[in-house]
PDB file of C-alpha atoms in Angstrom:
ATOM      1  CA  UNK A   1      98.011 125.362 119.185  1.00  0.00           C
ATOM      2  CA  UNK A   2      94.989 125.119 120.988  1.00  0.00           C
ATOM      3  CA  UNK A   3      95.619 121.325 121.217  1.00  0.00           C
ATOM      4  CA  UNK A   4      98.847 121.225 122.875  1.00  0.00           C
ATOM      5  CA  UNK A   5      97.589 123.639 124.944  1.00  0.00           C
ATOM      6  CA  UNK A   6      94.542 121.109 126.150  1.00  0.00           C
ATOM      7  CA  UNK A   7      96.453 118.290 126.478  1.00  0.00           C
ATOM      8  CA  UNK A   8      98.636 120.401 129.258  1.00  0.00           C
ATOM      9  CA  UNK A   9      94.955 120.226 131.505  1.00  0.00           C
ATOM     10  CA  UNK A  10      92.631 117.671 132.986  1.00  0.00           C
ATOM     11  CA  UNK A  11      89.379 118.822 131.345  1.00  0.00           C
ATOM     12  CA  UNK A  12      86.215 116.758 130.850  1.00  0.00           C
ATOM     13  CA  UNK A  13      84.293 117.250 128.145  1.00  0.00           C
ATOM     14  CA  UNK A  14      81.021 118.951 129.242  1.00  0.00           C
ATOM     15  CA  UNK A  15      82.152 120.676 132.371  1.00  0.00           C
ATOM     16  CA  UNK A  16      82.018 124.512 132.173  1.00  0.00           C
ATOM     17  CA  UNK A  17      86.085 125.653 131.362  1.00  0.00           C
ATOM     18  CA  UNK A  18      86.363 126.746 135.128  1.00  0.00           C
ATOM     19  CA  UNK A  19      87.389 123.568 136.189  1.00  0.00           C
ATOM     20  CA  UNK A  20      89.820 122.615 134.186  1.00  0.00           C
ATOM     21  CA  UNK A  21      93.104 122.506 136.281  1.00  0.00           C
ATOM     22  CA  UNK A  22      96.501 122.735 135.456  1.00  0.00           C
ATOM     23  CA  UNK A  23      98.067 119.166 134.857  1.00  0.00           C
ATOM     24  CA  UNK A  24     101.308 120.210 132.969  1.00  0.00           C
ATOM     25  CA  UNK A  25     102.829 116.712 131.354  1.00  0.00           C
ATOM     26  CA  UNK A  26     101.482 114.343 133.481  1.00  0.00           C
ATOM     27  CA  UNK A  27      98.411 113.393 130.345  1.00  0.00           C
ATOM     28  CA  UNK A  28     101.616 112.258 128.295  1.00  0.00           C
ATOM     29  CA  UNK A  29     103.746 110.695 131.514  1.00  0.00           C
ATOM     30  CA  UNK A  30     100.758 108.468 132.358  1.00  0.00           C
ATOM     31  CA  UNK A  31      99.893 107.604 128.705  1.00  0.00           C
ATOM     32  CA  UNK A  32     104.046 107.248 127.893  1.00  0.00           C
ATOM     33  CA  UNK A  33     104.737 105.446 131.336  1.00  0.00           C
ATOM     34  CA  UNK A  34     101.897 102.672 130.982  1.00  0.00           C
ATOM     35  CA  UNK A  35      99.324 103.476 133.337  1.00  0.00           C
ATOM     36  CA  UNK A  36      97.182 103.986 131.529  1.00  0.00           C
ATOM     37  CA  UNK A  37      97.067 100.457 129.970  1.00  0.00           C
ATOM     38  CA  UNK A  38      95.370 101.710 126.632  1.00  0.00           C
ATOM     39  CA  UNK A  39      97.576 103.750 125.202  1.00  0.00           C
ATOM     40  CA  UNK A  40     100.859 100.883 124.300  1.00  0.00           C
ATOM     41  CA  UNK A  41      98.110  98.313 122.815  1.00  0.00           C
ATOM     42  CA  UNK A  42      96.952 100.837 120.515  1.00  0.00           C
ATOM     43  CA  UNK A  43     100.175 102.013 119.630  1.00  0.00           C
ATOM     44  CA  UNK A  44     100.954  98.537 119.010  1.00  0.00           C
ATOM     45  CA  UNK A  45      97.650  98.189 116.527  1.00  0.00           C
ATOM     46  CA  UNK A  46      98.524 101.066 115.005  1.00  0.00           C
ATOM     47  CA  UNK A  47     101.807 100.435 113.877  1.00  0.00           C
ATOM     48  CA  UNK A  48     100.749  96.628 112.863  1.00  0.00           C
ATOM     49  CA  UNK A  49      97.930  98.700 110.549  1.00  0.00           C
ATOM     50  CA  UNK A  50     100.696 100.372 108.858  1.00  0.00           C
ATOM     51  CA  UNK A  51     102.727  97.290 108.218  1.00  0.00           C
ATOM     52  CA  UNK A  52      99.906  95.215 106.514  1.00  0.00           C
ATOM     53  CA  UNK A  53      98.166  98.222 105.250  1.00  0.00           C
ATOM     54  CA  UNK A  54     100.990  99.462 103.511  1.00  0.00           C
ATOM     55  CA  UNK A  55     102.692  96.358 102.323  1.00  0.00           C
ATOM     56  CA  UNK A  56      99.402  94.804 100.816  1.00  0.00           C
ATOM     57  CA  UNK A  57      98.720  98.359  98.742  1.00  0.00           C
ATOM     58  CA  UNK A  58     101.929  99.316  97.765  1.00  0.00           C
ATOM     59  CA  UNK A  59     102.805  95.495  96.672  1.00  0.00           C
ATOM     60  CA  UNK A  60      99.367  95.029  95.084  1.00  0.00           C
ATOM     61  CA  UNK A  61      99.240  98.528  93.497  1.00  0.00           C
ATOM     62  CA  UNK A  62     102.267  98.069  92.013  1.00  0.00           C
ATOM     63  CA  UNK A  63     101.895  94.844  90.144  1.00  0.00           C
ATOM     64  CA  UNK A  64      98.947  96.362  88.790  1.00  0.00           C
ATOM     65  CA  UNK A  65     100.551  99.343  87.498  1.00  0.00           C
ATOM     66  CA  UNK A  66     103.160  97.158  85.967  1.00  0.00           C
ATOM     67  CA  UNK A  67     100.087  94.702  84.049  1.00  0.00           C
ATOM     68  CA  UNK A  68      98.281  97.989  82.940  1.00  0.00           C
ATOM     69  CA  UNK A  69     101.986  99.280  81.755  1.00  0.00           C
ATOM     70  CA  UNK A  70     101.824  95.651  79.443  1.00  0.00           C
ATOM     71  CA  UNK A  71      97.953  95.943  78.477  1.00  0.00           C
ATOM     72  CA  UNK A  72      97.510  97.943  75.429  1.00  0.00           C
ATOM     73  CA  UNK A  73      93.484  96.961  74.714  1.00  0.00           C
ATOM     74  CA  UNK A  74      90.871  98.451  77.002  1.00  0.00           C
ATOM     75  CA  UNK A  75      93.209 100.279  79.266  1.00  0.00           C
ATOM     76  CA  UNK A  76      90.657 103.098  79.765  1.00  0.00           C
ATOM     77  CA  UNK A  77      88.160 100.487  81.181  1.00  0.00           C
ATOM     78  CA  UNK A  78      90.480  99.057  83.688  1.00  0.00           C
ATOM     79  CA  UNK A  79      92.007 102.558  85.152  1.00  0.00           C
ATOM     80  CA  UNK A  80      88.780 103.785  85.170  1.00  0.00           C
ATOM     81  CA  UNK A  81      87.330 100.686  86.996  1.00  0.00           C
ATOM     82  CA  UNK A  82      89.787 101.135  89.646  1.00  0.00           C
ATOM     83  CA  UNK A  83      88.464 105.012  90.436  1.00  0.00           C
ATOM     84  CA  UNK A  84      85.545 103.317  91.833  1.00  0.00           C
ATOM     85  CA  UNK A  85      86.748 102.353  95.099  1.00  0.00           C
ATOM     86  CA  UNK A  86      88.938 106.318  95.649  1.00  0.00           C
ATOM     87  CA  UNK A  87      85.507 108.130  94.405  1.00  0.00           C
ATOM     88  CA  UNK A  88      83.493 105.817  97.047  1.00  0.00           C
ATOM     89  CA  UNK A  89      83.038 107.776 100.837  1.00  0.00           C
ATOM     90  CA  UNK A  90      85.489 105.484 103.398  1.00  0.00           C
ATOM     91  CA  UNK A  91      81.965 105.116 105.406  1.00  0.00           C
ATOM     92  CA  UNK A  92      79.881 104.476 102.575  1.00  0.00           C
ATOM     93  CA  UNK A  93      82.693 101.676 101.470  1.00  0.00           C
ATOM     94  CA  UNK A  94      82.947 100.694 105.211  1.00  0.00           C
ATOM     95  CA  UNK A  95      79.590 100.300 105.742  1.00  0.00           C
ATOM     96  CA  UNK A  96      79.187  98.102 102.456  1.00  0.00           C
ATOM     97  CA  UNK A  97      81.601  95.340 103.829  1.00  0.00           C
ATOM     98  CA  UNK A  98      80.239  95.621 107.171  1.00  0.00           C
ATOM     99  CA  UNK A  99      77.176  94.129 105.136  1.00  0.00           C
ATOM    100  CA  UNK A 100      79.502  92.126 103.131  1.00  0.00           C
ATOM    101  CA  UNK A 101      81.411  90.506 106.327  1.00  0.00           C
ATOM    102  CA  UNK A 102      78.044  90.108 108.368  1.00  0.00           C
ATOM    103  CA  UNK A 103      77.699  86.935 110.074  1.00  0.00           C
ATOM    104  CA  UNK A 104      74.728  85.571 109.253  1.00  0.00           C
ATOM    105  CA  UNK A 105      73.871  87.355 105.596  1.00  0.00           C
ATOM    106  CA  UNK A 106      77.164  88.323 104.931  1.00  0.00           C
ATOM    107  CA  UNK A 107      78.273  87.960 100.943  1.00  0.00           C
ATOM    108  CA  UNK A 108      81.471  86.064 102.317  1.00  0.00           C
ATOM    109  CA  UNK A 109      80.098  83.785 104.592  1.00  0.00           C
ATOM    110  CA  UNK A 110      77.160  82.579 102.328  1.00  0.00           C
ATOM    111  CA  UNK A 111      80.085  81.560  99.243  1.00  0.00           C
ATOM    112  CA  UNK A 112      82.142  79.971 101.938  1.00  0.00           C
ATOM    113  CA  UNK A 113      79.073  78.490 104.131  1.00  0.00           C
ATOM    114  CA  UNK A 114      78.454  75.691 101.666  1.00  0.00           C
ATOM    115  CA  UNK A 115      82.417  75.026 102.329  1.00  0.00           C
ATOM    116  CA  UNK A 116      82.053  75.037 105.713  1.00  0.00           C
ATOM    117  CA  UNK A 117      84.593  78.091 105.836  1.00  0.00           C
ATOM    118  CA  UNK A 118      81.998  80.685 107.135  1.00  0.00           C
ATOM    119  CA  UNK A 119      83.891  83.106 109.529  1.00  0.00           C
ATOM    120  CA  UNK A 120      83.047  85.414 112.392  1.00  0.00           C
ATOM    121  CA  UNK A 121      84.879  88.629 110.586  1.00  0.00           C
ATOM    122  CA  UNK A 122      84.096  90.905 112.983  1.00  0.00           C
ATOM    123  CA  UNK A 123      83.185  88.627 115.895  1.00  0.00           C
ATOM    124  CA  UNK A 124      87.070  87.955 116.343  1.00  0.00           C
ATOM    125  CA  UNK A 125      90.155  89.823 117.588  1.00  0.00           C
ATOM    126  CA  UNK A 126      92.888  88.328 114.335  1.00  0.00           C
ATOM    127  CA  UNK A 127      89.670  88.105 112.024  1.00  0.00           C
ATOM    128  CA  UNK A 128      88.799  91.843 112.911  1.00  0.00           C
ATOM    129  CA  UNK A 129      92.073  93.546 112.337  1.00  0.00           C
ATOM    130  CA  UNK A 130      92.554  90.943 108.876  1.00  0.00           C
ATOM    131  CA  UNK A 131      89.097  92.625 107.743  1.00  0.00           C
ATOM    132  CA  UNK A 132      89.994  96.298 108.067  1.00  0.00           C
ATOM    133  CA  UNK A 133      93.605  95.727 106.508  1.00  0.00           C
ATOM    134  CA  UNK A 134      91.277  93.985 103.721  1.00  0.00           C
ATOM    135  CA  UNK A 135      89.172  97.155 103.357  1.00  0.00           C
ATOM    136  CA  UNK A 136      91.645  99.578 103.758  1.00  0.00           C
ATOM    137  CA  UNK A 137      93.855  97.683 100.465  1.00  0.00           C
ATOM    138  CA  UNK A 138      91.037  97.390  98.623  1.00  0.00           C
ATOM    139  CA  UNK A 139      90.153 100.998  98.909  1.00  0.00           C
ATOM    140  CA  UNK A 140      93.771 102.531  98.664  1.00  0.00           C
ATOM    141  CA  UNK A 141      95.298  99.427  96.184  1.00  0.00           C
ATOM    142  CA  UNK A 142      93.968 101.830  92.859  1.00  0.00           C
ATOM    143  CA  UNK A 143      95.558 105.178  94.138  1.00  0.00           C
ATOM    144  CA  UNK A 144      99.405 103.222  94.625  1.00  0.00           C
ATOM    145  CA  UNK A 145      98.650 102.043  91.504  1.00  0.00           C
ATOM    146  CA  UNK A 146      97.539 105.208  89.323  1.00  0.00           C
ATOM    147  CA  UNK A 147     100.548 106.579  90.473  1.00  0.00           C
ATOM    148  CA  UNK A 148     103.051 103.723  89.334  1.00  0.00           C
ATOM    149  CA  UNK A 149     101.585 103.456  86.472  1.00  0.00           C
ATOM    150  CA  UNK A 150     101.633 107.264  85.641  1.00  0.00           C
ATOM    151  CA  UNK A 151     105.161 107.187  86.734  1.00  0.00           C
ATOM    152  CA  UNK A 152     105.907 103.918  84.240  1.00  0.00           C
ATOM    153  CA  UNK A 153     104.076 106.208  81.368  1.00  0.00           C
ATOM    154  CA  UNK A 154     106.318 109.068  82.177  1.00  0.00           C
ATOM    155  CA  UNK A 155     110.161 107.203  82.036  1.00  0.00           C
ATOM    156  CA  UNK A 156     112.129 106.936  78.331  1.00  0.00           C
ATOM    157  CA  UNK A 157     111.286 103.999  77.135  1.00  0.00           C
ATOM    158  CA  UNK A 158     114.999 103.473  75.348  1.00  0.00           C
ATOM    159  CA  UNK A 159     116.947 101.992  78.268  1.00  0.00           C
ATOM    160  CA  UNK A 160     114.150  99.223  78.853  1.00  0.00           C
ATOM    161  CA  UNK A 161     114.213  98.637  75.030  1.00  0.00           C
ATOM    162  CA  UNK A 162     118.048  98.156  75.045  1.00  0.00           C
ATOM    163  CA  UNK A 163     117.763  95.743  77.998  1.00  0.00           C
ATOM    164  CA  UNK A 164     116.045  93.755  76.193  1.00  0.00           C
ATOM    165  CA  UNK A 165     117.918  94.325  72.972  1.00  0.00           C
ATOM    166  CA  UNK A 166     120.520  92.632  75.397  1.00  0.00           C
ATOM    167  CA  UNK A 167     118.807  89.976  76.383  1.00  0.00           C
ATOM    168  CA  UNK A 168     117.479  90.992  80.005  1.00  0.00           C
ATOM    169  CA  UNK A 169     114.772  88.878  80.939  1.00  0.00           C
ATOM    170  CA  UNK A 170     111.318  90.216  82.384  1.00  0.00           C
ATOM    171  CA  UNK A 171     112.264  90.470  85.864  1.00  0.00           C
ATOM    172  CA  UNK A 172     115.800  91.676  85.493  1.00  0.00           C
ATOM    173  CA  UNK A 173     114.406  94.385  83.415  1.00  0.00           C
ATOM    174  CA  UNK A 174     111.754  95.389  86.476  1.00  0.00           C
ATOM    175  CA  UNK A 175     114.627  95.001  88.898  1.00  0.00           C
ATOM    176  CA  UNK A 176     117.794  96.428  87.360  1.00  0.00           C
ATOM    177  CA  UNK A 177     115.743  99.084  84.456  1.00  0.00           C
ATOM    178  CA  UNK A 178     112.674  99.772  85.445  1.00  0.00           C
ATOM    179  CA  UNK A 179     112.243  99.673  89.179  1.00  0.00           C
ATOM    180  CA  UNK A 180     115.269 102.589  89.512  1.00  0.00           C
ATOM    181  CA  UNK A 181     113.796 104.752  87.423  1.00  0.00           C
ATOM    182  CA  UNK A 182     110.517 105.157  88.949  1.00  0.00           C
ATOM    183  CA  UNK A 183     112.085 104.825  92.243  1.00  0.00           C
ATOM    184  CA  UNK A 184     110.940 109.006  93.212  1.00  0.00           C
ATOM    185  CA  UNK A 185     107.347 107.200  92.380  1.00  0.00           C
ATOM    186  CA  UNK A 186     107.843 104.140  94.879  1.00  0.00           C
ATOM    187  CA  UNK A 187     109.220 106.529  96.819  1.00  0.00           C
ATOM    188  CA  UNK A 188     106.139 109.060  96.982  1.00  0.00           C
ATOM    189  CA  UNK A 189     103.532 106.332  97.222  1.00  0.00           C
ATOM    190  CA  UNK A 190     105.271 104.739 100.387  1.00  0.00           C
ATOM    191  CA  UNK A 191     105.767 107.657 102.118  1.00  0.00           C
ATOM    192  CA  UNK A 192     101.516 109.070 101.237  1.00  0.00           C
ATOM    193  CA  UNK A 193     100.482 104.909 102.689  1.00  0.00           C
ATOM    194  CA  UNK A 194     102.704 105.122 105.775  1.00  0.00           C
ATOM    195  CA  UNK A 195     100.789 108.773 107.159  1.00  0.00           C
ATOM    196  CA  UNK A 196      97.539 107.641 105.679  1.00  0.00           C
ATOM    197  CA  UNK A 197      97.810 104.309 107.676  1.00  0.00           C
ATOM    198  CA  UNK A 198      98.814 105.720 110.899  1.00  0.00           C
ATOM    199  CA  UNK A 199      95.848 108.319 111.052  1.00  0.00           C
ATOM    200  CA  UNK A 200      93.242 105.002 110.241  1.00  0.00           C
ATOM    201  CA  UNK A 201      89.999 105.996 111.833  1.00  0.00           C
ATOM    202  CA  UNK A 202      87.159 105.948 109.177  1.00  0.00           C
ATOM    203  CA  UNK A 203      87.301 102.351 107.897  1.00  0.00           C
ATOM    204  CA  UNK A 204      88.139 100.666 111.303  1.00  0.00           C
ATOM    205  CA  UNK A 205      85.187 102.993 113.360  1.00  0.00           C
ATOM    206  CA  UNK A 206      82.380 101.795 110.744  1.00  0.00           C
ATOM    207  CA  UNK A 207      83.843  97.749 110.694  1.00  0.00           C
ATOM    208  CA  UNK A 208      84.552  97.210 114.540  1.00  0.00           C
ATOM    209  CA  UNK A 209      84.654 101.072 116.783  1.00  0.00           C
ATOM    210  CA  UNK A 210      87.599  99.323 117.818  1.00  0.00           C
ATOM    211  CA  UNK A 211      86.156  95.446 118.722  1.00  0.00           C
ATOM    212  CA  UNK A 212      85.906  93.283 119.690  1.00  0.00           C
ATOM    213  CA  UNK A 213      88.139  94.298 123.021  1.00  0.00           C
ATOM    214  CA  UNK A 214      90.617  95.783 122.208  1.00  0.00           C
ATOM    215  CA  UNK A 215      91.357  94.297 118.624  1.00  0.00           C
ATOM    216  CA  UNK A 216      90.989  97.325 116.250  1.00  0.00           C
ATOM    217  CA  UNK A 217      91.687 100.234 118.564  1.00  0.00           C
ATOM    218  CA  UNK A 218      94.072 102.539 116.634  1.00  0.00           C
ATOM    219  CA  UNK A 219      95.050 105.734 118.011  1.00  0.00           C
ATOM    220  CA  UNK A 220      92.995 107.287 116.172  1.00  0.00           C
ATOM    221  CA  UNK A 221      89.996 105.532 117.717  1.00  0.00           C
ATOM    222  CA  UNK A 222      91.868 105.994 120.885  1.00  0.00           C
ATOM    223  CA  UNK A 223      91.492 109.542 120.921  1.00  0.00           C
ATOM    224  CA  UNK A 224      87.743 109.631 120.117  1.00  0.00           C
ATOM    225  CA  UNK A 225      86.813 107.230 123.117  1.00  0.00           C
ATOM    226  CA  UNK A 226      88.514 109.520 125.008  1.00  0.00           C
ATOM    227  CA  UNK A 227      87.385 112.813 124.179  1.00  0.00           C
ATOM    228  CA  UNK A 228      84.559 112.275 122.379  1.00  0.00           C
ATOM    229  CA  UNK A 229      82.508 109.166 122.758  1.00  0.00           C
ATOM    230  CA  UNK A 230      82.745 107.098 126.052  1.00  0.00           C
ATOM    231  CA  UNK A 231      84.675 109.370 128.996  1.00  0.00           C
ATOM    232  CA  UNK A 232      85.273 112.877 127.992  1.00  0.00           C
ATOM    233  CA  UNK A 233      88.501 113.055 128.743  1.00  0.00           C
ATOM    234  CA  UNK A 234      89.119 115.858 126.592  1.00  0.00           C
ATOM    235  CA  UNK A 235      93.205 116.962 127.894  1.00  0.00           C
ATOM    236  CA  UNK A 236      94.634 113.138 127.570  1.00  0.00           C
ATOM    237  CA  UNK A 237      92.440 112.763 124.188  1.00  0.00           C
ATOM    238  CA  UNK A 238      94.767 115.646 123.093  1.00  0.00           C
ATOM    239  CA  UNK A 239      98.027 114.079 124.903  1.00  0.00           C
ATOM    240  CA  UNK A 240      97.349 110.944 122.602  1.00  0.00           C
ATOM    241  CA  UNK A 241      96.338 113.377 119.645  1.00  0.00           C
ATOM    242  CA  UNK A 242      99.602 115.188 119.955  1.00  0.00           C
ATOM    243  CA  UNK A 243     101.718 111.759 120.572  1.00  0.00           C
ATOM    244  CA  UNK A 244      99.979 110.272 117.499  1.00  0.00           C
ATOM    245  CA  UNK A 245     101.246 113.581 115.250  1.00  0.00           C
ATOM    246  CA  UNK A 246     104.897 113.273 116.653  1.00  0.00           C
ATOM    247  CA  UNK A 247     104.377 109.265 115.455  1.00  0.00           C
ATOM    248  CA  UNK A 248     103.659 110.150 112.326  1.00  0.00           C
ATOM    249  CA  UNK A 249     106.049 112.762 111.787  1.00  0.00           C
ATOM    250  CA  UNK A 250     108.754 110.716 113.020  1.00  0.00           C
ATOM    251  CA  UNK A 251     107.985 107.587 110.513  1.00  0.00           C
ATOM    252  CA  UNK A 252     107.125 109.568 107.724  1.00  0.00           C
ATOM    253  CA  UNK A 253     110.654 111.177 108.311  1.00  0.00           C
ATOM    254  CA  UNK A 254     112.585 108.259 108.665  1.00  0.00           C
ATOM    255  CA  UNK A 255     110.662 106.761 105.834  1.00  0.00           C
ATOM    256  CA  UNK A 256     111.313 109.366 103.287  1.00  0.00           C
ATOM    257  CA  UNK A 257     115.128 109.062 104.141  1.00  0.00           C
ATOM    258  CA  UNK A 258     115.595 105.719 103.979  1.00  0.00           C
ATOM    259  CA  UNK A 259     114.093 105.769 100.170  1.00  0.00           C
ATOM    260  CA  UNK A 260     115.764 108.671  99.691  1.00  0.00           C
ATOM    261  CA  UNK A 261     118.857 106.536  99.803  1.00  0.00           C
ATOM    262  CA  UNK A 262     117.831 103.820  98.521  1.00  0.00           C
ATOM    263  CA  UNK A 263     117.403 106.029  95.190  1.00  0.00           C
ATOM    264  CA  UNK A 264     120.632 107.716  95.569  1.00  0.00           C
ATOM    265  CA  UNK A 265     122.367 104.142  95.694  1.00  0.00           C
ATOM    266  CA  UNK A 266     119.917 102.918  92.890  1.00  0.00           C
ATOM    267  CA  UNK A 267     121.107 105.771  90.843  1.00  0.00           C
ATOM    268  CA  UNK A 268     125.082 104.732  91.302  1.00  0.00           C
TER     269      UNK A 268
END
C-alpha cells in the first residue's frame, strides 16, 4: 500500500518527508506518455528478456526431462548434477560468469582466442543482453526440467505403451501421447518462467547494472536507478514499480489462459 501511495508524490530519496508534494498521476503519465525516454526502452528489454529467457529454459528444460525420462543408469547423478546451478546464490552464479565472460581472462574468450572468436560479452549492447539470457537459462534450465520430468514420472504409462503397441513413432508419441498429458506441467512451468523473467534484476545487475547504455536495463534495474542508486527519485521509482506489477499480472494472466486452453483442446 505504502507503494502506490509513494508513487502518487514527487519525493527524493534523502530529503526529510516534508517536502514531498502532492503529484497525483503525473509519475505514471510522464513514464506512460514517453517523456521520460527511459521507461519504453526498458519495457522493451524487459519483455525481449522474457521471450529468450523463457523460450531457451522451457525448450531446453524440457528435452532434458524427456532424455532423463529415457535414461535408466545413473539417473540420480544427472538430476542431482542439475541442483547445482538452483542451490547456487543468482550473485554468486552472476558473479562467476562475469569472471567467465571477462575480456581479457575470461574462460570464453581464452578457448575461442586461439580461433580468433574472442568477444567483448559485456563490452556490447546484442553481446550483453545474449550473455544474461545465457546466465539466466543456465541457471533456471534444471528447475523447468525437474518439473517435466517429475510430471513424465507421475502419468500412466499404458497409453504411451499402446502407442507404441500401434506403431507410433518417437515423436508422434511426444506429440499426440505424451505432450497432452503433462500439459498442467508445461503449463505450470511457463507460467513460474514468464513472472520470474519479467522481475530479472539479480543476474543482469551483477553482469552489466544495465550496460553498456542502455542494453540490459530491465525494469527492474529501472526502478533501482531511480530510487535507489543514481537520482533518488523515490515516487516515479514506485510509478515504474507499480507499472512493472500490473505487467506482470497482466502476462501471467493471459498466459495461464491461453494454456489453459490449449489443455482443454488437447484434452478433446
Amino acid at each position: 500500500m505504502f507503494l502506490y501511495v509513494t508513487s502518487l508524490f514527487n519525493y527524493d530519496r534523502g530529503t526529510p518527508l516534508s517536502s514531498a508534494s502532492w503529484v497525483g498521476f503525473d509519475n505514471y503519465v510522464r513514464l506512460l506518455s514517453g517523456a521520460d525516454d527511459n521507461f519504453w526502452p526498458a519495457v522493451g528489454v524487459t519483455l525481449g528478456f522474457l521471450v529468450a529467457a523463457t523460450a531457451t529454459t522451457v525448450v531446453l528444460g524440457t528435452m532434458l526431462a524427456v532424455l532423463l525420462d529415457n535414461v535408466t543408469r545413473a539417473r540420480s547423478l544427472f538430476t542431482t548434477l542439475m541442483l547445482v546451478p538452483l542451490v547456487m546464490a543468482p550473485v554468486i552464479a552472476g558473479l562467476i560468469w562475469r569472471l567467465m565472460f571477462n575480456d581479457l581472462y575470461g574462460v570464453l574468450n581464452s578457448l575461442l582466442r586461439p580461433l580468433g572468436l574472442d568477444q567483448p560479452w559485456l563490452g556490447s549492447g546484442p553481446l550483453a543482453f545474449i550473455s544474461v539470457v545465457i546466465v539466466e537459462t543456465w541457471q533456471w534450465t534444471p528447475f523447468v526440467a525437474l518439473i517435466m520430468f517429475a510430471g513424465l514420472q507421475s502419468i500412466d504409462p499404458r497409453p504411451r505403451e499402446a502407442a507404441m503397441l500401434d506403431g507410433a513413432g518417437p515423436l508422434q508419441m511426444l506429440r499426440h501421447v505424451t505432450f497432452p498429458m503433462v500439459a498442467p506441467f508445461f503449463g505450470l512451468v511457463v507460467a513460474l518462467r514468464v513472472i520470474d523473467s519479467m522481475k530479472i534484476f539479480d543476474t543482469a545487475y551483477i553482469l552489466t547494472q544495465g550496460g553498456p547504455g542502455k542494453a540490459t536495463e530491465t525494469l527492474g534495474l529501472m526502478v533501482w536507478h531511480y530510487g535507489l542508486y543514481q537520482t533518488g527519485w523515490i515516487g516515479r521509482a514506485s510509478a515504474v514499480a507499480v507499472l512493472l506489477l500490473v505487467l506482470v499480472l497482466v502476462l501471467s494472466n493471459v498466459v495461464t489462459r491461453y494454456l489453459k486452453r490449449v489443455e482443454m483442446q488437447e484434452s478433446v
